[in-house]
Short mmCIF file of C-alpha atoms in Angstrom, two decimals:
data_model
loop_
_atom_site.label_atom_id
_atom_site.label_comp_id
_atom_site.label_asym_id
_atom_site.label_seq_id
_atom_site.Cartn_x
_atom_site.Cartn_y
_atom_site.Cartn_z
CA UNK B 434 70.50 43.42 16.74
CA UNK B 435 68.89 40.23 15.30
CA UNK B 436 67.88 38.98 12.17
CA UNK B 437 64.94 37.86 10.51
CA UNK B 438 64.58 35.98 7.48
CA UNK B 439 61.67 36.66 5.50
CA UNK B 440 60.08 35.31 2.14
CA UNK B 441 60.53 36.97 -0.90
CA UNK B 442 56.87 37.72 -1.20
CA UNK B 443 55.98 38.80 2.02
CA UNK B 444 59.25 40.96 1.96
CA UNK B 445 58.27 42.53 -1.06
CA UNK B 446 54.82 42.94 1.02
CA UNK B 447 56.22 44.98 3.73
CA UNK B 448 58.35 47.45 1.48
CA UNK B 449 54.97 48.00 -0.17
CA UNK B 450 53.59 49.09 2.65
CA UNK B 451 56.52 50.86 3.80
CA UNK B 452 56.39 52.94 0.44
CA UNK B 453 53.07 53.30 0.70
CA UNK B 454 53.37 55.45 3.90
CA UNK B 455 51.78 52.71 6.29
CA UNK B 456 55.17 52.70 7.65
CA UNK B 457 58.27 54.36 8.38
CA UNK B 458 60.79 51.86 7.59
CA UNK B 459 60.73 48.38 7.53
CA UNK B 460 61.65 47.98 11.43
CA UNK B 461 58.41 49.75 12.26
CA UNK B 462 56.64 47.42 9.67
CA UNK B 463 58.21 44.37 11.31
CA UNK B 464 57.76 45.77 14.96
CA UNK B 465 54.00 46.51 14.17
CA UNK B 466 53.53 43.14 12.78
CA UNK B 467 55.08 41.72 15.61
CA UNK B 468 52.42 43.64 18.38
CA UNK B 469 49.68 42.22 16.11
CA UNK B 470 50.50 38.90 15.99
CA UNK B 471 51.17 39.60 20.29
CA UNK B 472 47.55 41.32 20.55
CA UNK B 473 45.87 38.25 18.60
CA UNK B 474 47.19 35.69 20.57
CA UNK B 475 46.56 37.17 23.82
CA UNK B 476 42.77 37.71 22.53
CA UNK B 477 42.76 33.96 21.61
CA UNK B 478 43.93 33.39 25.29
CA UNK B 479 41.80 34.85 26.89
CA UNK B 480 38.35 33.78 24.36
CA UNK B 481 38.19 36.65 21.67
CA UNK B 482 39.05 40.32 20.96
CA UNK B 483 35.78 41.63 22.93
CA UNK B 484 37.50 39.67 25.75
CA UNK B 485 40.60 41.11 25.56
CA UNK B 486 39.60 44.62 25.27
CA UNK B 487 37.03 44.33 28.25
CA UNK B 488 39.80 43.04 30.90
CA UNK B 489 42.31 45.59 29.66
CA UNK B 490 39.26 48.52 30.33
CA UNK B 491 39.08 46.20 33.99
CA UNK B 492 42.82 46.62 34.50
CA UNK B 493 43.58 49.64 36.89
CA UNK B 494 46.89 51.10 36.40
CA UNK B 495 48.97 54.30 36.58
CA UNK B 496 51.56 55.57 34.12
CA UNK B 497 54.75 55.96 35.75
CA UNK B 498 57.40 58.03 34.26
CA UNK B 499 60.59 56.21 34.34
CA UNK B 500 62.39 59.34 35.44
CA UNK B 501 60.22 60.60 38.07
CA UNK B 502 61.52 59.40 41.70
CA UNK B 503 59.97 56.50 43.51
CA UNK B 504 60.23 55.61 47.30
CA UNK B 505 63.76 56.14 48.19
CA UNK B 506 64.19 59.14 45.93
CA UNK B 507 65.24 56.85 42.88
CA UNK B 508 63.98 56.61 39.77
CA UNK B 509 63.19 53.69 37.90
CA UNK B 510 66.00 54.39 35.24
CA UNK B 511 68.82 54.91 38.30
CA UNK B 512 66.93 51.66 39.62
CA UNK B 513 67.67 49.74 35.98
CA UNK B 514 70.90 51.18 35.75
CA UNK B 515 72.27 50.05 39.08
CA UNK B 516 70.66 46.16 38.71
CA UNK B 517 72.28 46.18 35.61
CA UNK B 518 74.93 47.06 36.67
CA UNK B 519 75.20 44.78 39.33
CA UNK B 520 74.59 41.84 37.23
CA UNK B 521 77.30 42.87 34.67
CA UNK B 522 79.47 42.83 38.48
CA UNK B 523 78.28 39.18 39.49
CA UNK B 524 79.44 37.73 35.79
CA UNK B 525 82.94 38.75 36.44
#
């Protein structure tokens, strides 16, 4: 869990919106305003929003479903599960 400190007007802001039904609580509000401010900067990155969206329609990718088996006949959760739990072993 973290914190964030916000001002009292933009605060009052997002519980507007929340109440409004832009929102479902004021996580989501946060969280969305978070991917927004992620989206913008990567379109300023890479020269503009048009920019953005055209090497995103370039970018060839599949899906995966974390709990479908890859090569080995483990799936990406076991996979996540075991690294973590080998790094929780290598701190002791």
């Amino acid at each position: 869990m973290i914190t964030v400190r916000l001002s009292a007007e933009d605060a009052a802001d997002l519980q507007a919106r929340v109440d409004r039904g832009e929102f479902a609580s004021l996580d989501e509000g946060v969280a969305a305003e978070l991917a927004e401010l992620n989206y913008r900067r990567a379109a300023e990155i890479v020269g503009g929003s048009e920019a953005l969206e055209a090497l995103l329609d370039d970018l060839d990718f599949e899906l995966v479903d974390p709990e479908e088996p890859v090569a080995g006949n483990i799936s990406l959760t076991e996979m996540l599960t075991n690294l973590k739990a080998q790094a929780k072993a290598a701190d002791e």
